[in-house]
Structure formats: C-alpha cells, structure tokens
XYZ file of C-alpha atoms in Angstrom:
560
model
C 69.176 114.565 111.636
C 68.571 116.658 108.765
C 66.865 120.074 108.617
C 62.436 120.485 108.291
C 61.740 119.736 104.321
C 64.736 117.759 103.627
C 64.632 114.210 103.382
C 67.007 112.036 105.394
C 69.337 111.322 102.345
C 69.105 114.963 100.812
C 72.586 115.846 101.362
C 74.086 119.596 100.116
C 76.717 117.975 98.931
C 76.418 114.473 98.039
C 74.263 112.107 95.766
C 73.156 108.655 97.833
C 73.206 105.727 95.189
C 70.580 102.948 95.866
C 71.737 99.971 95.178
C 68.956 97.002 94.416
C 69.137 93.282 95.842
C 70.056 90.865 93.264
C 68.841 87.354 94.292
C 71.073 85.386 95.770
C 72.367 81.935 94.329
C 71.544 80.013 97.417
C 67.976 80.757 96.718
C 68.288 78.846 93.682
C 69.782 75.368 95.223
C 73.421 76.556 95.181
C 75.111 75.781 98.502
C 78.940 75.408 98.290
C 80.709 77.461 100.722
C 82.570 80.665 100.224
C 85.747 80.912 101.745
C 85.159 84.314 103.408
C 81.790 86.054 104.039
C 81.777 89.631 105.579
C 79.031 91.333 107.248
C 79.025 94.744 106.502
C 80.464 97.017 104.049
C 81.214 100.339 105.801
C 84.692 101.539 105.011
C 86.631 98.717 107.495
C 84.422 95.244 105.641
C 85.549 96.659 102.321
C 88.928 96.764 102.858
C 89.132 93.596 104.410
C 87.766 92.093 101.153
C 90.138 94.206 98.904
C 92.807 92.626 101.474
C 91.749 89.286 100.853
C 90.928 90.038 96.762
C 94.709 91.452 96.909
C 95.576 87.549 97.466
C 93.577 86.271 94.884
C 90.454 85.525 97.926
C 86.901 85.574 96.806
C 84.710 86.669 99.778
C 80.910 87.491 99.880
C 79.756 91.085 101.311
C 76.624 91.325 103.048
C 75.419 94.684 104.224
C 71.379 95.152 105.463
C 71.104 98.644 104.320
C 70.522 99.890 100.310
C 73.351 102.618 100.606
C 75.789 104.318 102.128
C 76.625 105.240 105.620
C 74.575 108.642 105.736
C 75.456 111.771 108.161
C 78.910 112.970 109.539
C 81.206 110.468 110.645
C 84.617 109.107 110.272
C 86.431 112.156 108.209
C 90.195 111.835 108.847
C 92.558 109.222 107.459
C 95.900 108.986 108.616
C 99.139 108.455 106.627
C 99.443 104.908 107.716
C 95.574 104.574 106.436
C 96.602 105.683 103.115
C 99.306 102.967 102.677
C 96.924 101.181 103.415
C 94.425 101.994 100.956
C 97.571 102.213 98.203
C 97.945 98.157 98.720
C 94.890 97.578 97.964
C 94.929 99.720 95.040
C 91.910 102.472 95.874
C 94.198 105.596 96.811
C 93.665 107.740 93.900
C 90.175 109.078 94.172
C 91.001 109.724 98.011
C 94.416 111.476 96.800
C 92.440 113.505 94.563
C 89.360 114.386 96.661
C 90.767 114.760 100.419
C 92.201 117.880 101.934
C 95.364 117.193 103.566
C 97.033 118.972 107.072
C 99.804 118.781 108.975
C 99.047 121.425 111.743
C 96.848 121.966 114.763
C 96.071 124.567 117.091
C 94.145 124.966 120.621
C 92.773 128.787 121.592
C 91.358 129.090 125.380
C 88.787 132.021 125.963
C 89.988 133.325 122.631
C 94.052 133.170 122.479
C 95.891 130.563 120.787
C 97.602 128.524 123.978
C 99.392 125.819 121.793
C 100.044 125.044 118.085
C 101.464 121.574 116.464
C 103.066 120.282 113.554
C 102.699 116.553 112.646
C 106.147 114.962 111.297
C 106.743 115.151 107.771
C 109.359 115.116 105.368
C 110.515 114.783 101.914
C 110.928 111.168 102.914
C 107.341 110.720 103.155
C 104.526 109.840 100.070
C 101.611 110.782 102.153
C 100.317 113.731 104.229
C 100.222 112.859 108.167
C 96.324 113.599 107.765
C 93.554 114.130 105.421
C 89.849 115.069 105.797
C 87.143 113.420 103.783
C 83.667 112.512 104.648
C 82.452 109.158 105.033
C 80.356 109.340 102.081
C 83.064 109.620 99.727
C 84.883 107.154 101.967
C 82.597 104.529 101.354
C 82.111 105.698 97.478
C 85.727 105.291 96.641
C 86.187 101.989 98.549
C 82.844 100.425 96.595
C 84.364 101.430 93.693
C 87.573 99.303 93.924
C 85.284 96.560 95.294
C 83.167 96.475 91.921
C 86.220 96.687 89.689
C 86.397 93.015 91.861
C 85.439 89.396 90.430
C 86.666 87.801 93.951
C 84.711 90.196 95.470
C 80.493 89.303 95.828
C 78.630 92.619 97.073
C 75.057 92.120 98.366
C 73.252 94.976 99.316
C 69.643 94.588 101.393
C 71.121 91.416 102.702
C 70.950 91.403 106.707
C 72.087 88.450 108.853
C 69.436 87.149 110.898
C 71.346 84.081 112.795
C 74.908 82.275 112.569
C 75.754 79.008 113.752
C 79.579 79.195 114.464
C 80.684 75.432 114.069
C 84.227 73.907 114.262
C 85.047 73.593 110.830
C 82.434 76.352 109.189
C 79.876 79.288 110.106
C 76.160 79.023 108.854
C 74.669 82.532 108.451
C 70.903 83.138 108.061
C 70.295 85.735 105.608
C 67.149 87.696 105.415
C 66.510 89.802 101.711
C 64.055 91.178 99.170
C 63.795 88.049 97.465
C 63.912 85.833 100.252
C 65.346 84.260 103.149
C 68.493 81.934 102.473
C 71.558 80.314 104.902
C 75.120 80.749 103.393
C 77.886 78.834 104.545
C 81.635 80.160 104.875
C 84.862 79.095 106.305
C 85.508 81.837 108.038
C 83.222 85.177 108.952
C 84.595 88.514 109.513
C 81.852 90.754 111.426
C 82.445 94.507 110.677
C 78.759 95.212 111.279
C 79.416 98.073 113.229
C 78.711 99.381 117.097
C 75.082 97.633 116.760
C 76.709 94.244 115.008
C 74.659 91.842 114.949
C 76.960 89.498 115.057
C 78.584 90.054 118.019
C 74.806 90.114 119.633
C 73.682 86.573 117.997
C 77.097 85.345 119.404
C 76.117 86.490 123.196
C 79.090 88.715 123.397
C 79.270 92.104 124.322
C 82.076 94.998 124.594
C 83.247 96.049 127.947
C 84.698 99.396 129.169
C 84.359 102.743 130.012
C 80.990 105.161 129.183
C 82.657 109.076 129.529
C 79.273 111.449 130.531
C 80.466 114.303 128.496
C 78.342 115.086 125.480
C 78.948 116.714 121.817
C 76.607 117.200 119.354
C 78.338 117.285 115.945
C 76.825 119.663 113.099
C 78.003 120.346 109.069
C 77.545 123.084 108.200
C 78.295 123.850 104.491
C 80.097 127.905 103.994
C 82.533 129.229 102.217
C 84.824 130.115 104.486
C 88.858 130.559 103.781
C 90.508 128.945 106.712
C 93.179 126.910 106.105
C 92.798 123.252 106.614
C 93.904 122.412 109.919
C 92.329 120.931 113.352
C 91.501 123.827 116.009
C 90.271 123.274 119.673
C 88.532 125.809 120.856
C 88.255 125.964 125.179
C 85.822 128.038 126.952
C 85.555 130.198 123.801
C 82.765 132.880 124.106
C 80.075 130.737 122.293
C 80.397 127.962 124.701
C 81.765 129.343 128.008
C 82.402 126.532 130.456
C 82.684 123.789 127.473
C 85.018 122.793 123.999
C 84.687 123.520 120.523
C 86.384 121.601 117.345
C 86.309 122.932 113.736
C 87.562 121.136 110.876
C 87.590 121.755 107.557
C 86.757 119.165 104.511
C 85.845 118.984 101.422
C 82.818 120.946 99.058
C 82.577 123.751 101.476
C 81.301 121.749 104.139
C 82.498 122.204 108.139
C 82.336 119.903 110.812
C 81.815 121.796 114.324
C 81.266 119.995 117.247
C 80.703 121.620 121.153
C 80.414 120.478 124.138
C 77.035 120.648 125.478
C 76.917 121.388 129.330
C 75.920 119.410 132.277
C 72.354 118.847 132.895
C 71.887 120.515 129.440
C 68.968 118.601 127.821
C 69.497 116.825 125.440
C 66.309 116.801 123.532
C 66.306 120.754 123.801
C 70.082 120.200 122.322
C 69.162 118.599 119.401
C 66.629 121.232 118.140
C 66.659 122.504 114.970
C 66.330 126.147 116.197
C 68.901 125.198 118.937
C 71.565 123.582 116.585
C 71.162 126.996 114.528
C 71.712 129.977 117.166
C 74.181 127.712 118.848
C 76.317 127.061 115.376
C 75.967 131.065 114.375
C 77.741 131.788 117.763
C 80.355 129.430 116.979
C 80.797 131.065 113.330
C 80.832 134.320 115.052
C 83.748 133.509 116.990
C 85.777 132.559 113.936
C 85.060 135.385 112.052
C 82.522 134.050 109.658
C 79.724 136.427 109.130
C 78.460 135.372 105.717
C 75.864 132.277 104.910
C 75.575 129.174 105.819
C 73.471 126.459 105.492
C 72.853 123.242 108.053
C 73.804 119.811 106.934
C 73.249 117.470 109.508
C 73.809 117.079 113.100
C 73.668 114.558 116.005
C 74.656 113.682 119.588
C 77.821 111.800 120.588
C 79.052 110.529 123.549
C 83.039 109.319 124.205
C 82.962 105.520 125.196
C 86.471 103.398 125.791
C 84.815 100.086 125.041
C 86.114 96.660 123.312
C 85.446 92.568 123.233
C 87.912 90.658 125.716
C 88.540 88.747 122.205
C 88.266 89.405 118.789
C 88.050 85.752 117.471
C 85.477 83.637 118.280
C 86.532 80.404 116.625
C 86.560 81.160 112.970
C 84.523 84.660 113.327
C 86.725 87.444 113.461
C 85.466 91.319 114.636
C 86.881 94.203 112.785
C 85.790 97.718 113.388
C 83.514 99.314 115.337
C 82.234 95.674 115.738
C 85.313 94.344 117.974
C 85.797 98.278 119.656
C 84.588 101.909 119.985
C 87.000 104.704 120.652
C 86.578 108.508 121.318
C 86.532 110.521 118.497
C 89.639 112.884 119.853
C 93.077 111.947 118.338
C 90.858 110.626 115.057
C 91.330 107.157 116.105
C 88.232 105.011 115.526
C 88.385 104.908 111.627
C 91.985 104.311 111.202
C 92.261 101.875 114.233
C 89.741 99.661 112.008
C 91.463 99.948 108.549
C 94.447 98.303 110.259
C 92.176 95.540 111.846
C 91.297 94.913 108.368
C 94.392 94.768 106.985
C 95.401 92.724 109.655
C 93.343 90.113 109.769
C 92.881 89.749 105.846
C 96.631 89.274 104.952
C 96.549 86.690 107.738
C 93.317 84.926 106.157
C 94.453 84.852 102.630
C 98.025 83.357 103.626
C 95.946 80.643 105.662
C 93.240 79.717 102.635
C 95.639 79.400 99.928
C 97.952 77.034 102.465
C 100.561 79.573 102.378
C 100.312 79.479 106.756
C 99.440 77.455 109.191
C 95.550 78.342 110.821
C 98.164 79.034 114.017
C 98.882 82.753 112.526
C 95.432 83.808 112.976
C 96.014 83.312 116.966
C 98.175 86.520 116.661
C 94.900 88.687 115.349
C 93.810 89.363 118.775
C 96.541 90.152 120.855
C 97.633 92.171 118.225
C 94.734 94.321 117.051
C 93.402 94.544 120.846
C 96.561 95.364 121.856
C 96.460 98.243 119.374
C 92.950 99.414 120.711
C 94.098 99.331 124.419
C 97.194 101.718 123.043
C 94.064 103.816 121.570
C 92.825 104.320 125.253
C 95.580 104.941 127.244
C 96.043 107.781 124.647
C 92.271 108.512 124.452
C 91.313 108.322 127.411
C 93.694 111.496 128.162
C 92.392 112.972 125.729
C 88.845 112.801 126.656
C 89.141 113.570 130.029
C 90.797 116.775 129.022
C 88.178 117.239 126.407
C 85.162 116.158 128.643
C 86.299 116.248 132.182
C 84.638 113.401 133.928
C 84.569 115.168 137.426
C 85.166 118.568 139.212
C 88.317 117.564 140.026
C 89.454 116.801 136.233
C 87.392 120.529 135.346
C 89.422 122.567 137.630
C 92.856 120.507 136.487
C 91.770 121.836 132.961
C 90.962 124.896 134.044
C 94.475 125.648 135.839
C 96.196 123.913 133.143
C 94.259 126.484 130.450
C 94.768 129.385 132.337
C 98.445 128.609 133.223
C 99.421 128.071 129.298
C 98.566 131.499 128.691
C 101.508 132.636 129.644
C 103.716 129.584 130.413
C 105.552 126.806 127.548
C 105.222 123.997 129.946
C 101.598 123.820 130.083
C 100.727 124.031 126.506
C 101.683 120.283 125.907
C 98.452 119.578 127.933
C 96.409 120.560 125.418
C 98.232 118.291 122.929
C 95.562 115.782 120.982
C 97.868 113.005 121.006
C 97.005 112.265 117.032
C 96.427 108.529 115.982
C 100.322 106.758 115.417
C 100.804 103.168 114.259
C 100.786 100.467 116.587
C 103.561 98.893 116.851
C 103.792 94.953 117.297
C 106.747 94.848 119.434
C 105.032 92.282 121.923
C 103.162 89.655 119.346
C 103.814 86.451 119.115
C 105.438 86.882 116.028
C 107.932 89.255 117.061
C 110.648 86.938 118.026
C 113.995 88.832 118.720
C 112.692 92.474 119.769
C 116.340 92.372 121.640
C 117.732 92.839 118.476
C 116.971 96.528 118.808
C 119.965 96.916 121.363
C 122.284 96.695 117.837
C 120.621 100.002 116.877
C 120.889 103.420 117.742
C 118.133 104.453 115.068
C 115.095 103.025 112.641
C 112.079 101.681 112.842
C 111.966 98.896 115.966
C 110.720 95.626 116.014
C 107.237 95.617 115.486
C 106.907 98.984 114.396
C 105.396 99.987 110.756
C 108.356 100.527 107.937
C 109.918 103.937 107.415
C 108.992 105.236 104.358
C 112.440 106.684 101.880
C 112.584 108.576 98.738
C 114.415 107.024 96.195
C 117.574 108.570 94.067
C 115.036 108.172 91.624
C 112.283 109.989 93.227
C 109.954 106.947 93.962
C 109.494 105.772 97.272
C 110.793 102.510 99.332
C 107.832 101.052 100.358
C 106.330 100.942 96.959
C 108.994 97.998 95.859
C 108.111 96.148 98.962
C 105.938 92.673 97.762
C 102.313 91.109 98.439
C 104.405 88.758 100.804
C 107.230 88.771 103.115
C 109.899 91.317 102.024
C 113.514 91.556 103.089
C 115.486 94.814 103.058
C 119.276 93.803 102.418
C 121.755 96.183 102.947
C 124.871 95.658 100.987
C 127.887 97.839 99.014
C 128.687 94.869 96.522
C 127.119 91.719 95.114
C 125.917 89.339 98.055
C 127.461 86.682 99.753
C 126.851 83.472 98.992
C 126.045 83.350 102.252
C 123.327 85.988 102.487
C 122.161 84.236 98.654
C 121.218 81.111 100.510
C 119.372 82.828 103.268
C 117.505 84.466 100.713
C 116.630 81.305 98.688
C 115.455 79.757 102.031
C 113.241 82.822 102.882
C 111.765 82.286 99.110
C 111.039 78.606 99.792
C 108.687 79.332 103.233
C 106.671 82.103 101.495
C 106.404 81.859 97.720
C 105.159 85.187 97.907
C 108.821 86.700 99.227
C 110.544 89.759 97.990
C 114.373 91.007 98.740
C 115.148 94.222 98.027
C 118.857 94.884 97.882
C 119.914 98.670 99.127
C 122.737 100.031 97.815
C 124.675 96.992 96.018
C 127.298 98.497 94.375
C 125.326 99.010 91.247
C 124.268 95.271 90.951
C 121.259 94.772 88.712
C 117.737 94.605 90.342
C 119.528 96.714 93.561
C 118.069 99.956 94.906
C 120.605 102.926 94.542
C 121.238 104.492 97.460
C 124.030 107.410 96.853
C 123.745 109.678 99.182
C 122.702 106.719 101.923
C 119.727 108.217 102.202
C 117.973 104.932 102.819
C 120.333 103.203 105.489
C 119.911 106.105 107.671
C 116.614 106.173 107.891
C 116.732 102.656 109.056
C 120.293 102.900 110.628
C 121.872 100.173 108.058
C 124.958 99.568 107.071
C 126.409 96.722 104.836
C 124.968 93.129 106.138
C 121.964 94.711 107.594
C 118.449 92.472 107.230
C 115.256 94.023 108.144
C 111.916 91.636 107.699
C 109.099 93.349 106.704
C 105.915 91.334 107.055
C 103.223 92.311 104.464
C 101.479 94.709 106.493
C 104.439 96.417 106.110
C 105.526 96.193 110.087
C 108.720 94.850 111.163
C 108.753 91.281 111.614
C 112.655 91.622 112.725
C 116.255 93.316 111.856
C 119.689 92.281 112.561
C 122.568 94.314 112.193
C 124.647 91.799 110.788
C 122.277 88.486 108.897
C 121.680 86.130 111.207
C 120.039 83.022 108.942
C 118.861 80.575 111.904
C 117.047 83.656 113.482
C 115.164 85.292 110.747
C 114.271 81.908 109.169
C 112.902 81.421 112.531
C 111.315 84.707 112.741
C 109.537 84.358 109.176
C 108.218 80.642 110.141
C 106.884 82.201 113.127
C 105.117 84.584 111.297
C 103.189 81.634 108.938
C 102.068 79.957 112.172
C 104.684 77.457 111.924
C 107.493 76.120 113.640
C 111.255 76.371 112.692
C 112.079 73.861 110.124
C-alpha cells in the first residue's frame, strides 16, 4: 500500500517503466516451437533466460503484468548471487548501485546482546551481502535481457492454460492483441507464489504456515547509520515483539515489527497506524528528523515447497516451486540458484551437449537446497515469531540470559543464507574422496574463490563448461595430458586451468601458494568444477577412470 494521494506506482524513489504489448508472431500464422518459454520475468525467470542466452539458447519471456514488481521485497543478494549475476554478465549496475555489509547486530530491551561478522577476505571479489530493492533488481536484470537477441520479452502476456505433453508443452496465452497458443520444448514456471502454472497443473506446495505477523514499511530519511542488519527484541516501541532495520539505497529504510497476537490486522495496516507505530521505531534509533512513508504491507513466515519441481518437461523456479521466511535473506537468493541450476542443465541438453537424464538431478538438488533453507529457517522464525508460549518464554530466557552471559548470544544468531552444497546429488560420485583432504571446498560444495599474483580472481578463468583445476609444479604428464584431452572430448565446452606449472605458458602463477591452500592442493591435485561453479569432484592425486566417470555423470550419461 501506498500513502492517501499517491498512486500505487508513485514511488519516492523510483520511476516504473510501462512497457507496451507487441503482437505476438503466433497471431500472425507462425507456429514453430521455441525451445524454452518462461513464465514470468521477476528477478529468478530473467536469469534463467540469461542462463540459457549464456549458451547460445533462445527462450520466450512471458510476464502478465506491464512493469515491474512494485513495493518492498527481495532487497539482499548474497555473494554467491553475485557470481551469479557476473556469469551472466549483469553485475555492474548492481556493483555500482547496492550497498554492501558484512556485519550484524541484535539489541534486547535496548542493549546490544550479540554482534556478527560474515567471512570475508582479500580472497574474495564480492561482499558477503548487499542491499538493493527489487525495483532496481528487476531494472538491471531487464536490461541485460534486452541487450539479448536469444532472448524474446513479452510483457501483458498472461498464460491462461498449458497442455504438458510428452514431447512438448502448449501454453494458452491471453494479450492486448489477442489470444494465441505457443508451443515449447520445455517450460520453466517462475510465476511466482500465485503461479499459475503450478495451479493449471493441479499441484500445490505443502508445508508449514508460522502465525506470527510483520508488517514491512519504507520509509525514505536521511539517516547516517551504517549499513548493517540490526534485530531489535522487545525494544521500547514494540514491547513483547521484534524489530528489523536495514538500510538500502536513495535514503530509503526498510523496518519491519512484529505485530502482536490478536492485534488486528486491518487496524495494523492503517495509514495513521503504520505512521505512529514507525515514529516510535525511529525514536528508538535516534532519528528525530523527517521522514516520509513509502510503502508498507503484511507478511506472514510460511516453510512451504512442491514434493517435485519437474513435472515432465515443466520445471518450477522461484517462489513458484517454494516460499521461505524472510529471516536469514533466503527466498531471493535460494531462486537465483534454481535458475542457474536448471538453465545450465537445459542449454547442455538442447544443444545435445547431455543426455535429457541430467535434468533428473534438478529436483533433488534444488529441493534439497530449499529443505536446507528450513531447517535453518525454521530456527530462525521460531526465534523471530515464537509459534507457542513455550517457544516465547525460551526466547525470553534466552534474551534475558545473553545480557550478561557469551553462551547465549549465539541464539540470537540469523543463520545468513550459505550455498548449498551438492554433496548428495546424483552427480556427485566420489564424495569419499574428501577423506584425502584436510582442507577446501568438499564435494558438492560451491568453488573457493582466490586472488591471483596478478590481482584477478580464480573463478573468473573458470569456462561456460566443465572446468578442471590442475595442480602441478612443472609441465604435465603425459599422463594427466590425456586425461585432459578425454575431459575435452565429453564436453566441448571444457576448460583446464593449470595452477602453479612451473611457469608453463597458459598456467596460473601461484608464488606464494596462495591458491593450493585455499583448496588444500598440492602437485597432481584435480578438482572438477561443474559450470555452476560447484564441485563436481577432487582427487588428491588424478585419478582418470574416476573423474571421466564423474564428468559423464554429470551430462546424464554413462561411463564410456
């Protein structure tokens, strides 16, 4: 909701673009089918389809509405979010526009209880955590999806039916200019909470509904805080309930507080109510200056996801496939690795580069993710919203305890989003060959980023494909030259990078061994990084049967 007199687009800070329907070709006879079609294009349905562009895949956007997402939503990215982004080439803008933090603290009934620091080091390219609204979210991915010719955007275009065959999906399109059916080989649904999809297929999420309520206001000041998360328990403007401030950019403050129980809601959600109860909360920080009233709504926690996210050749991305709490900023990032996910695994199957048997490991992979997401979350929330007086006076002793003692403090610990790992996928083959290390990323795990003697970064010489990390302290083996060849011959899209070498050309200096330690290498080391950037495997000495084996695996085929 916006305030009286404003329209429900007139933002303080941000200009809403309208973008018009453009007829469709199907309306004029055309009718071949596209090899991807995704329905929606919030943040996670346009990186899928700068995934798939990446790999040279045209795929058509749909999205019902004329514009962007509007109000406060999604506004922190995590590190792993902006590798993510820096694949698919749209980082800059968010580099430039985002406010980056490292640190949060908690306060209960005033006094600062606990304080953390996310890890970070000179061996990492990217903060652990930035804040930017959705708006610019959206903006920035839109405009990497225009600078597109794979990429077909078609705004005011809503799905009104799908017919999920064998071999194809048929998708009924409703638009300005007329009603049309488009045909694709596959469908990726990242239509949201609501999707559509997910309803025209009969399916529906299952879970857990948390009865703890926030209502979430901007608020746009000028206030000097730095930019880091704060919790605020029991503080004087809410006694009994939670408070969380953060800070993004143009001057503008998200606040959300827990409202109480039996509180009504529709008295809540008052424009006179959202006011007194926001200037208490400024109060308590210490802001006594103006401020002006954004937008606000009411949110409640849910744990909720599909039992499977593929049905035949649809795929659910997003909000579509899960909801998550908002503590431990979770939702947003959770989805930008569903789309990467699923779109390196689509292009490799379209161009023939896999087998269709690689896009079995989607689900157990990306719901396996989102069940990590509640274990965590669901801590979270219950700490955040207690579900029960038992949980209430557990916080409560917990609160009052950390005042004065260290062990109680961790309680109040978010638990901050981390990448999944993929330790248990199908395509994780030898996870035993993490006995061989004392140190490194693990099987499954995302990469370990390393600055370079020459200031770059590791991960930014790592290909569109498969990439091998070779450890060595001379020219290779012929040995190790063969496995390589092999390696190129399965995925045409393979990369080695050589560490250290001995000052071979193409090879990665690595003086002061900088690298090898952070993945606990030494000469003859192989670690297989799929293009995600996860660890398909390592071995602490090559072992060619095995990670042949483990890269065939991870094109959905068999050994050869």
């Amino acid at each position: 909701m916006r305030p009286k007199g404003r329209g429900p687009l007139e933002s303080l800070y941000f200009d809403y673009p309208v973008f018009a329907a453009e007829p469709a070709p199907e309306l004029s006879g055309q009718s071949r089918p596209h090899p991807v079609v995704i329905v929606g294009a919030g943040p996670i349905g346009m990186t899928a389809a700068l995934t798939l562009a990446r790999y040279g895949v045209k795929s058509v956007m749909l999205e019902a509405k004329n514009t962007f997402n509007d109000g406060s939503r999604a506004i922190c990215i995590a590190r792993q979010s902006f590798q993510i982004l820096d694949q698919v080439g749209a980082v800059a803008p968010f580099l430039e526009k985002s406010l980056g933090w490292t640190r949060g603290r908690s306060f209960y009934r005033g006094r600062e209880i606990y304080a953390f620091e996310m890890p970070h080091g000179g061996h990492e390219k990217y903060l652990p955590m930035y804040n930017l609204e959705q708006q610019y979210i959206e903006q920035f991915l839109h405009q990497a999806v225009a600078r597109s010719d794979l990429i077909d955007m078609r705004w005011q275009s809503a799905v009104t039916g799908i017919a999920a065959g064998d071999d194809s999906v048929t998708l009924d399109v409703g638009s300005p200019h007329g009603a049309y059916r488009l045909a694709a080989d596959y469908v990726l649904a990242a239509d949201g909470a609501r999707s559509t999809v997910r309803s025209k297929l009969g399916l529906r999420l299952s879970g857990q509904n948390y009865e703890g309520r926030y209502v979430i206001a901007d608020i746009q000041m000028d206030h000097d805080y730095p930019t880091e998360r704060r919790a605020f328990f029991e503080p004087a403007s809410n006694p009994g309930g939670t408070v969380l401030v953060h800070r993004q950019p143009d001057n503008i403050w998200r606040i959300d507080y827990q409202l109480k129980d039996g509180e009504s809601e529709d008295e809540a959600m008052r424009e006179e109510t959202i006011r007194a109860r926001v200037g208490a909360i400024l109060a308590d920080i210490g802001h006594r200056g103006d401020w002006a009233l954004e937008w606000w709504s009411v949110y409640t926690a849910n744990t909720l996801c599909l039992d499977d996210y593929r049905r035949g050749r649809v795929m659910f991305i997003g909000d579509s496939a899960h909801i998550v709490p908002i503590f431990g900023v979770r939702g947003l990032n959770n989805g930008f690795a569903d789309a990467q996910n699923i779109g390196w695994k689509l292009a490799y199957v379209l161009d023939g580069a896999a087998g269709e048997a690689l896009l079995d490991s989607y689900s157990p992979e990306r719901r396996g993710a989102t069940l990590d997401v509640f274990a965590n979350a669901t801590k979270s929330t219950r700490f955040m919203t207690p579900p029960t007086r038992g949980w209430k006076l557990m916080r409560e002793a917990v609160l009052s305890l950390a005042l004065g003692h260290d062990f109680a403090r961790a309680f109040a610990d978010p638990r901050q989003m981390l990448p999944y790992s993929y330790a248990e996928s199908p395509l994780t083959l030898w996870p035993d060959r993490d006995r061989d290390f004392a140190g490194g990323p693990p099987c499954g795990a995302a990469s370990a980023n390393a600055r370079l003697a020459d200031g770059g970064f590791l991960l930014d010489h790592a290909g569109d494909g498969f990439t091998a990390l070779v450890f060595a302290e001379g020219p290779l083996s012929a040995g190790m030259a063969s496995l390589l060849a092999s390696l190129g011959r399965l995925d045409r899209r393979f990369k080695a990078l050589t560490i250290g070498g001995g000052g071979q050309a193409g090879a990665i200096a690595d003086p002061d061994g900088n690298v090898a330690g952070r993945y606990d290498a030494r000469p003859g080391t192989v670690y297989l990084l799929r293009p995600d950037l996860h660890v398909a495997g390592r071995w602490r000495d090559a072992v060619s049967d095995e990670i042949i084996a483990s890269l065939s695996a991870c094109l959905g085929r068999s050994a050869p």
